[in-house]
Structures are given as structure tokens and as C-alpha cells.
Amino acid sequence: MASIQVRNKPETRVCTCHHYRGMEFLLAGLNLETRTRLEQLIGRQKILQRGQKLFMAGEISDSLYLINSGSFKAFTDLDNGEEQITGFHFADDVLGFDGLEDEQHTYTVEALETSGICRLPLSALDELSGSDPKLYQRLLKKISRQIGNKHMTIIMLGRMNAEQRLAQFFLKLSSVMEECGCVSDRINLSMSRYDIANYLSLALETVCRLLSRFQNSGLLKVDNRRVQLLDREGLRHILRQDDEKMPPTVARDLVLP
Amino acid sequence: MASIQVRNKPETRVCTCHHYRGMEFLLAGLNLETRTRLEQLIGRQKILQRGQKLFMAGEISDSLYLINSGSFKAFTDLDNGEEQITGFHFADDVLGFDGLEDEQHTYTVEALETSGICRLPLSALDELSGSDPKLYQRLLKKISRQIGNKHMTIIMLGRMNAEQRLAQFFLKLSSVMEECGCVSDRINLSMSRYDIANYLSLALETVCRLLSRFQNSGLLKVDNRRVQLLDREGLRHILRQDDEKMPPTVARDLVLP
DNA sequence: CGATGTATTGAACTCGATCAAACAGTGTGG
DNA sequence: CCACACTGTTTGATCGAGTTCAATACATCG
């Protein structure tokens, strides 16, 4: 859902860097025969440069893609020529679930920076599903997670104000970095302000203004695309803010100015 | 994504009414052995009354559910005690994909009217996946469709104004009725104004106002929960409206490389 | 019938969009 | 090296769609 850019690779980054990185979740625990065959079917990773597309809406969908490194944005082209970004994706994410029903992709996926992916042909799944049922179970779990992420996005769009959206965006980003083994308080954004605004369904200007406001409040420090989180608890507090409006508990006068 | 209520069952309704209705998509084309075993594992359908919950967020997820009839809302409970409806579901939908990753449901599903569902234990899938790979493929397709629907919801929340959201809501509802073999221009809403507003992320009052406006424009006729679509083309036109703002289409080609 | 939840309509306010203008970083060619 | 263009970012001023608050009507059911 969120992505990070690793311009200056931090030392803490644990990058296995073999071409199956994004797939360990799939391979682990499979029986050796299945695993070997699967590795054959997948082959080496492919490198995409910033701006290159992994697949486009409308193209035939015959594979899943496993992100080894880098980051991507997934978006739909709208009737009016604009795009709507529906998610950011990063290492260990699986892409391509969208096109299974009528065998063509429903959105476009584009690299935000130099990124590595492995391709897993759907035919391979059919071939292997018999020999190890775990394979499909794993995939279902990955998909399940994506559905969960979409839910979060829906709630974000439906209930959160601009401040909360941006706060949540950075917190999510931070937790993603943590999962990757990177330092999680210094983030190099791989996406532009435009991308962030588009994803959060805000005006670009609103994102800028909020960044300034957050910086003035001491929540974070912004330097172009380098963002340093200074007060994550403060960001979390913003997310909980409408609770305060809510409970007619007791001493309201103490809280409000 | 949308649901209909069948209070006065119209004659055009083709209801097979055996307890596997929601499952035909799964069963069709499977080999006989698998099919028979699967039917055994599923058993008879269960009836839920309005307000009853199919499952709740946090509960252990060990099954998928296939809707035979009726309609449901799926929602997440928010910190502040409110709920966010993330989708409506109706006959032939499959529910329960959300909880696969950490084996507990991420949202609650509640019947909007008397509804029938079949339960498909996940263990059954494991048992059968070896004997017929089609089974998992079918499920993946259903999930894929749900992801597609969520995408639409995200775009709806992100890009559409109130008018467009409601117009799209009714058009979707109409197409759902069509799929069910019902008359598609007379809709009996199974959900309240509150539910609609919540799902569309609008204030309840806004939904009311728009209903009045749509009625005054001759787009539809509202009588409490009975809605008759009078001008579907008009509704579609509302969806396309921001195109008109957009293209000063004259010398656009000069800009492009 | 009254009572309680549901729906409609009006008036005022607010958050974020839009319009506008300036500024910063990056590359290109003279 | 600087001037230029180009893209991405920041900040200010204004405006409007939709929310919120409030009051009223409707419906459903004991």
C-alpha cells in the first residue's frame, strides 16, 4: 500500500538480493520437488526503470508478479484522462490478482524507481497446484491481505480528513520500511507530491500545506522528498482526533481551548 | 457491491431455490466425484434474519460463505463507535475472503433482510484442491472480482461528487437486479438512507436532498424505499459530467510529443 | 392511538478545492 | 559557466460543495 525509495541504501537494509526475494513466502515450506519446479518456471528477475510499466489496464493477464525490490504505483485511467492511484506496492507484494476474472488487467502498474520483479505464469500454478496445496493457500492469503488493504483505503477515503490521511500515509510508510528492515524514521519518498495527493484524493496543494503544517508542529521534517518522522505518537494522535469530538464523557472544558 | 431487496418477489425472478444456488459457479464443470463431495461438505443453507450477523470482525475465519438469496452489508467498526460500510453483497457473492491471512475476519457482515447462505469450510477446500484444480481457479476469480469492485469503490470515493456517487449507486443496483433476473428499473432498497449515506461517505441529509433533486429532474421516482429508475441514460450522463469541464480539445495535439 | 425510529427540508458554517503566482531543483545547449 | 526551459513544489486568496445543526414530517409497530 505504501512504498519507499532506497536512494541511499541504508546499512540496516537487509537485502537478500537473490532473485527470489519476493517469493520466499511462496516457496518456504513447499516440498522440494514443487519448489525446484517453481523456481524453474519463474526464472530470473526483470529490472524495470522508473516510469516503465509492469502491465497495463486491458492487457491480457496470464501471470502474477512478485516484487523483489523497488516500488510501484497501481492506477486506473479515468474517462477524463486523469489517473487514479489505487495503491502503492513494494518488496514482497504480489501483483496481478486483479485480472483473473476476465483475464485482462483492470489497472496499470508502473515503477516509481528502478525495481526488480519476478513473473509467475498462471499456467505454472495450474501445473503445480496438484502437487502441493500449500501453494494456492499462500496465494489466497496474499490476496486476502490486499483486500484488507483496500478496506483500509476505503475507510481512509470515507472517514478521514486531510490531516488524518497524510498522517496515516506516513505511519503506514514507516511500518513498511520497518518490515523491509530499513530505518523507519527517515523516508525517501519514491512518489511525487502529485502521486501522494492523487492516492489520498487530495489536491496537491493541500498535501504541501499539510507537510508545512506538520513540520511547524514538529511532527516531521521535510526536505524535498526526504522526510524524517520526529513524532510518530503525534501522528497517531491525529488519527484518533475525532474521538475527542465524540465522547460527551465529562470535563470537556479541560480539553478545548 | 450493491444489493436489492425482494420484498414483493417479482414474477420475473428466476429463483432456482435449491440450496446451492450461490454455488453453481463453483460446482459447474467440476468432475462428478469432486462435486458430490463438495455438496456433502457444504450441507444445507442457513437462513439469517434482518440484523443477524453472518460473522463479526475478530472472529476466527475458517469458512467461505456463498449467498443464495437476500442481501448483506459488510462493515468495519471504527474507533469512535461508528461503522463504515465497505460493501453490499447479494446473491451469488462469496464472503469471507478477508480473513485468510491471519485467520480472523477483518469486518462484520450483517443481513439486511431475510437471507440464505451456504457455508464452505476452508478445510473442504484443502481436501478437494488436489482432486480438481478448477476449484481454486474459480475462487481466485471471485476474489479477483471483489478486488475489482473495491477498486471501483475507491475511485468512487476519490473522484466522484455526491451526485455521481448516488447515480452510480443506482446504476450498479440496477445491473445487479438484471444479473439476478429481476426487473431492473423498480428497486426495493433493503438498506436505509443511513446505510446508503455511510457506504457512499456522504451525510444522510445529502442523500435525501439528492433523491429529491433526482426526482425533480425526472431521473427517478422515490417512494420511501421503493425507487423507480425513469431515466438511466440521464444517470449515466451525470457520471460523465466532469468530462465536459475538461477538454479544451482543440490544439491538444500540439502539446504532445 | 402515541411512541420511536426513519426521512425530508432549511440555514449557517467549514474544510478543502481551485485559481494564481512565485520559487526551487534539474537538466540542456550555447 | 550561465541563461533557459521545464518540471516539481510551496504559499496565498477566494469560493463552493457538502456537513452540521435544527426543526419538521412520515411511517411503522407496540
XYZ file of C-alpha atoms (C1' of nucleotides) in Angstrom:
574
model
C 0.000 0.000 0.000
C 2.864 2.316 0.541
C 6.327 2.375 -0.879
C 9.743 3.588 -0.060
C 12.642 4.604 -2.138
C 16.092 3.388 -1.350
C 18.206 6.049 -2.985
C 20.958 5.945 -0.425
C 20.746 2.374 0.635
C 20.928 2.430 4.422
C 23.202 -0.088 6.069
C 20.362 -1.545 8.037
C 18.780 -2.734 4.829
C 18.794 -6.484 4.791
C 18.620 -7.315 1.134
C 18.985 -10.965 0.263
C 19.362 -9.837 -3.325
C 18.922 -13.198 -4.931
C 16.211 -13.279 -7.498
C 13.579 -14.937 -5.381
C 13.432 -12.474 -2.581
C 9.804 -11.575 -3.189
C 8.904 -15.207 -3.294
C 10.176 -16.643 -0.080
C 6.695 -16.517 1.341
C 5.587 -18.757 -1.502
C 8.492 -21.146 -1.560
C 9.094 -21.668 2.126
C 7.832 -24.996 3.320
C 6.887 -26.355 -0.054
C 8.165 -29.801 -0.824
C 11.479 -29.802 -2.633
C 10.154 -31.067 -5.930
C 7.498 -28.372 -6.149
C 9.905 -25.738 -5.083
C 12.512 -26.624 -7.651
C 9.978 -26.764 -10.436
C 8.515 -23.437 -9.346
C 11.901 -21.780 -9.379
C 12.423 -23.079 -12.897
C 9.091 -21.705 -14.020
C 9.768 -18.296 -12.593
C 13.247 -17.716 -13.916
C 15.392 -14.678 -13.306
C 14.071 -11.331 -12.195
C 13.429 -8.464 -14.559
C 14.502 -4.903 -13.878
C 12.150 -2.013 -14.564
C 13.242 1.606 -14.667
C 11.257 4.479 -13.231
C 8.220 5.123 -15.410
C 8.244 1.698 -17.068
C 5.052 -0.241 -16.825
C 4.775 -3.749 -15.478
C 1.435 -4.220 -17.164
C -1.340 -2.021 -18.403
C -5.072 -1.990 -17.965
C -6.688 -4.026 -20.700
C -3.687 -6.245 -21.354
C -4.097 -9.975 -21.143
C -3.458 -11.218 -17.646
C -1.590 -14.508 -17.612
C 0.830 -14.059 -14.747
C 1.330 -12.922 -11.213
C 4.276 -10.691 -10.374
C 6.371 -10.734 -7.238
C 8.204 -7.590 -6.280
C 11.804 -8.156 -5.220
C 12.826 -4.552 -4.775
C 11.711 -1.041 -5.537
C 8.217 0.357 -5.627
C 5.248 0.675 -7.926
C 2.050 2.609 -8.224
C -1.143 0.966 -9.392
C -3.629 3.223 -11.107
C -6.690 3.288 -13.275
C -7.056 5.652 -16.182
C -10.224 7.641 -15.864
C -12.526 8.802 -18.630
C -11.314 12.346 -18.308
C -7.699 11.447 -18.983
C -6.537 11.634 -15.395
C -5.372 8.675 -13.386
C -6.498 7.435 -10.011
C -3.790 5.754 -7.989
C -5.322 2.917 -6.028
C -2.260 1.682 -4.232
C 1.495 1.704 -3.838
C 3.321 -1.592 -3.824
C 6.758 -2.567 -2.646
C 9.033 -5.510 -1.981
C 7.231 -8.782 -1.178
C 3.937 -7.625 -2.637
C 2.264 -9.752 -5.268
C 0.682 -8.017 -8.235
C -1.685 -9.210 -10.918
C -4.583 -10.611 -8.929
C -6.873 -8.085 -10.499
C -7.208 -9.661 -13.920
C -8.174 -13.198 -13.104
C -11.869 -12.953 -13.770
C -11.934 -11.917 -17.386
C -8.257 -12.494 -17.966
C -7.270 -8.911 -18.525
C -5.776 -6.423 -16.159
C -8.055 -3.800 -14.693
C -5.349 -1.318 -13.804
C -1.856 -0.273 -14.786
C 1.217 -0.805 -12.664
C 4.202 1.489 -13.123
C 7.617 1.520 -11.467
C 8.347 4.550 -9.305
C 12.052 3.793 -9.249
C 14.385 1.076 -10.512
C 12.684 -2.091 -9.365
C 13.039 -5.829 -9.699
C 10.185 -8.272 -10.236
C 9.691 -11.971 -10.907
C 6.987 -13.286 -13.152
C 4.934 -16.326 -12.188
C 2.825 -17.598 -15.094
C -0.644 -18.682 -14.092
C -0.123 -21.855 -16.074
C 2.604 -22.700 -13.590
C 0.085 -22.512 -10.798
C -2.237 -24.896 -12.552
C 0.627 -27.281 -13.150
C 1.754 -27.224 -9.541
C -1.460 -26.868 -7.611
C -1.947 -30.617 -7.602
C 1.467 -31.401 -6.211
C 1.287 -29.035 -3.251
C -1.933 -27.468 -1.996
C 0.027 -25.005 0.125
C 0.771 -23.013 -2.970
C -2.770 -21.822 -3.506
C -3.297 -21.286 0.195
C -0.356 -18.925 0.279
C -1.680 -17.006 -2.661
C -5.104 -16.728 -1.128
C -3.504 -15.244 1.944
C -1.659 -12.660 -0.078
C -4.856 -11.731 -1.845
C -6.688 -11.641 1.400
C -4.191 -9.119 2.628
C -4.738 -6.972 -0.400
C -8.457 -6.991 0.228
C -7.721 -5.888 3.766
C -5.548 -3.070 2.448
C -8.287 -1.934 0.102
C -10.638 -1.840 3.056
C -8.263 0.430 4.862
C -8.081 2.660 1.820
C -11.861 2.829 1.641
C -12.046 3.836 5.264
C -9.307 6.373 4.727
C -11.163 7.944 1.841
C -14.517 7.725 3.513
C -13.851 8.902 7.028
C -10.573 10.699 7.330
C -9.913 14.370 6.828
C -6.853 15.623 5.015
C -4.624 15.699 8.099
C -5.533 12.178 9.067
C -4.963 10.850 5.589
C -1.458 12.212 5.409
C -0.627 11.149 8.948
C -1.806 7.639 8.204
C 0.142 7.649 4.968
C 3.404 8.326 6.756
C 2.727 5.890 9.550
C 1.969 3.180 7.031
C 5.091 4.084 5.096
C 7.100 3.843 8.253
C 5.759 0.415 9.130
C 6.529 -0.747 5.630
C 10.131 0.364 5.985
C 10.309 -1.494 9.236
C 9.088 -4.681 7.587
C 11.808 -4.263 4.993
C 14.436 -3.914 7.681
C 15.157 -0.296 6.835
C 15.406 2.550 9.291
C 11.811 3.570 9.610
C 12.006 7.210 10.610
C 13.896 8.514 7.609
C 11.888 8.032 4.480
C 12.895 8.813 0.941
C 9.689 9.146 -0.975
C 9.718 7.473 -4.337
C 6.475 9.139 -5.324
C 5.824 12.771 -6.142
C 3.521 15.123 -4.278
C 1.160 14.630 -7.153
C 1.129 10.873 -6.575
C 0.567 11.265 -2.865
C -2.236 13.747 -3.395
C -3.822 11.578 -6.031
C -3.658 8.473 -3.865
C -5.074 10.287 -0.855
C -7.649 12.052 -3.020
C -6.496 15.473 -2.016
C -5.340 18.460 -4.010
C -1.598 18.623 -4.486
C -1.618 21.977 -2.743
C -3.323 20.507 0.284
C -0.562 17.925 0.657
C 2.072 20.662 0.502
C 0.273 22.796 3.041
C -0.104 19.871 5.411
C 3.552 18.973 5.083
C 4.406 22.515 6.125
C 1.924 22.374 8.969
C 3.255 19.039 10.192
C 6.770 20.415 10.050
C 5.788 23.513 12.003
C 4.145 21.297 14.603
C 7.382 19.353 14.942
C 5.790 16.123 13.749
C 8.276 15.637 10.955
C 10.951 17.312 8.918
C 10.592 17.725 5.190
C 13.378 18.287 2.715
C 12.000 17.773 -0.739
C 11.492 14.015 -0.950
C 13.364 13.250 2.224
C 11.055 13.044 5.185
C 12.127 12.421 8.741
C 9.478 11.357 11.211
C 10.080 13.112 14.509
C 6.945 12.365 16.500
C 5.134 9.234 15.477
C 2.973 9.337 18.571
C 1.837 12.773 17.486
C 0.875 11.412 14.104
C -1.066 8.601 15.732
C -2.803 11.164 17.866
C -4.044 12.951 14.768
C -5.620 9.721 13.605
C -7.559 9.445 16.818
C -8.635 13.046 16.848
C -12.331 12.722 16.113
C -12.623 10.590 19.229
C -12.294 13.837 21.082
C -15.313 15.287 19.387
C -17.188 12.186 20.343
C -17.433 11.199 23.967
C -19.607 13.574 25.982
C -17.740 11.985 28.842
C -17.050 14.627 31.476
C -14.857 17.676 31.677
C -14.933 18.887 28.136
C -13.772 22.370 29.071
C -10.413 20.998 30.097
C -9.699 19.678 26.625
C -10.864 22.500 24.412
C -9.240 25.896 24.139
C -21.248 -4.124 -4.093
C -24.894 -3.370 -4.243
C -27.903 -5.213 -3.023
C -31.552 -5.447 -3.683
C -34.444 -6.386 -1.575
C -37.026 -8.762 -2.843
C -39.946 -7.860 -0.663
C -42.570 -8.459 -3.284
C -40.903 -11.144 -5.287
C -41.447 -10.150 -8.915
C -42.547 -12.867 -11.301
C -39.538 -12.315 -13.482
C -37.326 -13.527 -10.685
C -35.741 -16.773 -11.654
C -35.022 -18.394 -8.363
C -33.740 -21.907 -8.539
C -34.336 -22.063 -4.806
C -32.357 -25.210 -4.112
C -29.735 -24.737 -1.517
C -26.779 -24.484 -3.850
C -27.911 -21.519 -5.859
C -24.973 -19.390 -4.845
C -22.606 -22.166 -5.677
C -23.383 -23.072 -9.234
C -20.412 -21.066 -10.382
C -18.232 -23.271 -8.210
C -19.794 -26.604 -8.986
C -20.385 -26.315 -12.704
C -17.871 -28.280 -14.700
C -16.200 -29.950 -11.781
C -15.785 -33.668 -12.070
C -18.627 -35.619 -10.533
C -16.662 -37.002 -7.638
C -15.436 -33.609 -6.528
C -18.846 -32.108 -6.969
C -20.601 -34.718 -4.906
C -18.067 -34.462 -2.120
C -18.275 -30.698 -2.154
C -22.045 -30.753 -1.878
C -21.707 -33.052 1.115
C -19.236 -30.732 2.770
C -21.429 -27.702 2.315
C -24.700 -29.054 3.562
C -27.981 -27.200 3.719
C -28.326 -23.459 3.660
C -28.812 -21.343 6.738
C -31.365 -18.544 6.992
C -30.466 -15.236 8.584
C -32.988 -12.606 9.598
C -32.544 -8.882 9.136
C -29.935 -7.629 11.581
C -28.386 -11.029 12.222
C -24.681 -11.270 11.654
C -23.018 -13.812 9.418
C -19.686 -13.222 11.102
C -18.057 -10.466 13.065
C -14.730 -8.730 12.853
C -12.210 -10.550 15.013
C -13.913 -13.913 14.850
C -11.949 -16.875 13.640
C -12.226 -17.271 9.919
C -12.489 -20.893 8.869
C -15.058 -20.781 6.104
C -16.246 -19.067 2.996
C -19.914 -18.187 2.639
C -21.999 -18.277 -0.505
C -25.055 -16.089 -0.672
C -28.128 -17.830 -2.039
C -30.626 -15.057 -1.547
C -31.086 -11.758 0.210
C -28.539 -9.073 0.880
C -25.853 -8.144 3.360
C -23.798 -5.194 4.365
C -20.124 -5.542 5.211
C -18.744 -3.004 7.631
C -15.875 -2.205 9.914
C -16.359 -0.794 13.373
C -14.397 2.379 13.809
C -12.646 3.603 16.912
C -15.295 6.218 17.512
C -18.104 3.699 17.674
C -19.482 4.339 14.224
C -19.371 1.837 11.412
C -18.042 2.170 7.904
C -19.879 0.087 5.346
C -17.406 -1.162 2.774
C -19.759 -3.052 0.536
C -23.176 -4.527 -0.062
C -23.400 -8.157 -1.082
C -26.173 -10.155 -2.693
C -26.989 -13.495 -4.255
C -24.024 -15.330 -5.802
C -21.456 -13.314 -3.913
C -18.831 -15.126 -1.880
C -17.959 -13.752 1.533
C -15.135 -14.484 3.900
C -12.057 -13.886 1.788
C -10.983 -11.159 4.133
C -9.768 -13.282 6.990
C -7.444 -15.718 5.326
C -4.169 -14.112 6.238
C -4.317 -14.179 9.991
C -7.353 -16.402 10.157
C -9.730 -13.904 11.620
C -12.311 -11.746 9.942
C -11.497 -8.114 9.388
C -15.062 -6.904 9.087
C -18.581 -7.762 10.096
C -21.272 -8.970 7.728
C -24.911 -8.403 8.621
C -28.111 -9.410 6.846
C -30.214 -6.513 5.563
C -33.234 -8.759 5.079
C -34.069 -12.426 5.397
C -31.257 -14.120 3.530
C -29.930 -17.592 2.810
C -26.297 -18.627 2.819
C -24.213 -21.768 2.473
C -21.048 -22.349 4.417
C -17.956 -23.796 2.798
C -15.318 -24.787 5.338
C -11.795 -23.936 4.291
C -10.761 -27.424 5.267
C -13.024 -28.641 2.481
C -11.026 -26.631 0.019
C -7.799 -28.158 1.184
C -9.279 -31.599 0.905
C -10.546 -31.040 -2.601
C -7.953 -28.807 -4.143
C -5.887 -31.785 -5.207
C -8.728 -33.565 -6.959
C -9.786 -30.654 -9.133
C -7.662 -27.562 -9.713
C -10.647 -25.740 -11.193
C -11.965 -25.214 -7.705
C -9.246 -22.821 -6.647
C -9.240 -21.125 -10.003
C -12.920 -20.329 -9.602
C -12.358 -18.920 -6.160
C -9.475 -16.802 -7.355
C -11.774 -15.377 -9.993
C -14.409 -14.498 -7.430
C -11.800 -12.799 -5.313
C -10.415 -11.053 -8.308
C -13.846 -9.647 -8.951
C -14.105 -8.403 -5.397
C -10.783 -6.646 -5.755
C -12.117 -5.054 -8.899
C -15.202 -3.904 -7.021
C -13.096 -2.404 -4.274
C -11.176 -0.521 -6.910
C -14.415 0.920 -8.186
C -15.351 1.918 -4.674
C -12.015 3.631 -4.193
C -12.465 5.563 -7.396
C -15.992 6.430 -6.382
C -14.825 7.807 -3.061
C -11.810 9.503 -4.534
C -13.135 11.173 -7.636
C -16.896 11.398 -7.632
C -19.030 14.134 -6.192
C -22.201 13.409 -4.300
C -24.456 13.347 -7.379
C -22.187 10.961 -9.206
C -21.899 8.644 -6.240
C -25.621 8.271 -5.911
C -26.151 7.940 -9.661
C -23.533 5.208 -9.804
C -25.081 3.523 -6.810
C -28.428 3.181 -8.535
C -26.961 2.132 -11.849
C -24.952 -0.558 -10.117
C -28.005 -1.640 -8.191
C -29.934 -1.863 -11.408
C -27.302 -4.001 -13.108
C -27.265 -6.278 -10.101
C -31.002 -6.773 -10.369
C -30.584 -7.563 -14.019
C -27.999 -10.221 -13.227
C -30.460 -11.756 -10.799
C -33.144 -11.835 -13.452
C -35.298 -9.274 -11.712
C -36.912 -6.264 -13.276
C -34.141 -3.750 -13.082
C -35.938 -0.429 -13.036
C -38.024 -0.927 -9.917
C -35.798 -1.308 -6.924
C -36.789 -2.029 -3.372
C -33.938 -0.878 -1.249
C -33.028 -3.244 1.527
C -30.780 -0.662 3.133
C -31.685 2.530 4.951
C -30.742 6.054 3.926
C -28.197 5.847 6.695
C -26.610 2.783 5.107
C -26.519 4.366 1.675
C -25.013 7.564 3.012
C -22.481 5.665 5.054
C -21.447 3.496 2.119
C -21.147 6.483 -0.207
C -19.431 8.507 2.502
C -21.990 11.259 2.423
C -24.162 12.799 5.074
C -27.570 11.191 5.360
C -29.111 14.566 4.593
C -27.150 14.851 1.373
C -28.562 11.556 0.158
C -32.094 12.754 0.903
C -31.548 16.027 -0.872
C -30.121 14.304 -3.913
C -33.009 11.874 -4.054
C -35.360 14.836 -4.140
C -33.260 16.540 -6.775
C -33.105 13.417 -8.920
C -36.852 13.059 -8.622
C -37.417 16.666 -9.605
C -35.169 16.171 -12.612
C -37.271 13.211 -13.656
C -34.384 10.780 -13.297
C -36.228 8.545 -10.885
C -39.234 8.300 -8.632
C -38.835 7.810 -4.902
C -41.427 6.434 -2.532
C -39.704 5.678 0.704
C -37.662 2.564 -0.045
C -39.197 1.960 -3.427
C -37.232 3.569 -6.191
C -38.173 3.519 -9.845
C -35.493 4.399 -12.341
C -37.010 6.544 -15.066
C -34.002 7.771 -16.997
C -30.963 5.582 -16.755
C -29.259 7.424 -19.589
C -29.632 10.579 -17.564
C -27.951 8.920 -14.618
C -25.112 7.762 -16.819
C -24.771 11.277 -18.091
C -24.218 12.528 -14.566
C -21.340 10.102 -14.215
C -19.661 11.538 -17.279
C -20.223 15.130 -16.291
C -16.710 16.242 -15.412
C -15.613 15.317 -18.924
C -17.415 18.448 -20.020
C -15.330 20.641 -17.787
C -12.210 19.032 -19.122
C -11.176 19.029 -22.685
C -10.427 22.285 -24.452
C -9.860 19.675 -27.103
C -8.628 21.983 -29.839
C -4.884 22.173 -30.169
C -4.113 19.486 -27.670
C -2.009 17.518 -30.151
C 0.477 20.328 -30.293
C 1.356 19.672 -26.694
C 2.111 16.031 -27.044
C 5.465 14.767 -28.288
C -53.514 5.888 19.412
C -48.982 7.674 20.939
C -44.056 6.384 20.593
C -39.921 5.629 18.392
C -37.092 5.152 14.548
C -36.657 6.919 9.738
C -36.866 10.535 6.246
C -37.099 15.269 4.450
C -36.080 20.192 4.249
C -33.901 24.694 5.694
C -29.909 27.765 7.269
C -25.214 28.541 8.529
C -20.583 27.093 8.538
C -16.216 24.759 7.218
C -12.791 22.165 5.017
C -10.510 21.507 1.179
C -10.565 22.701 -3.951
C -9.420 25.943 -7.265
C -7.073 29.783 -9.195
C -2.889 32.315 -9.240
C 1.766 33.392 -8.642
C 6.254 32.604 -7.222
C 10.119 29.585 -6.143
C 13.452 25.517 -6.322
C 15.737 21.759 -8.483
C 17.485 19.633 -12.876
C 18.984 19.313 -16.998
C 20.357 21.344 -21.927
C 22.757 23.785 -25.088
C 25.317 27.951 -26.230
C 29.858 28.802 -16.804
C 25.284 30.938 -17.191
C 20.655 31.550 -19.464
C 16.827 28.983 -20.497
C 13.219 25.849 -20.235
C 10.764 22.505 -17.708
C 9.029 20.078 -14.010
C 8.003 19.760 -9.282
C 6.985 22.272 -5.004
C 5.385 25.943 -1.930
C 2.246 29.600 -0.310
C -1.659 32.958 -0.567
C -6.673 34.328 -1.557
C -11.155 33.061 -2.764
C -15.098 30.103 -3.356
C -18.344 26.347 -3.123
C -19.989 21.560 -2.245
C -21.253 19.124 1.320
C -21.505 18.877 6.509
C -23.640 20.075 10.641
C -27.235 21.695 13.397
C -32.067 22.184 13.878
C -36.785 21.607 13.067
C -40.479 19.114 10.945
C -42.933 15.225 8.623
C -43.648 10.436 7.875
C -44.120 5.503 8.932
C -44.165 1.562 11.398
C -45.481 -1.003 15.328
C -46.431 -1.842 20.105
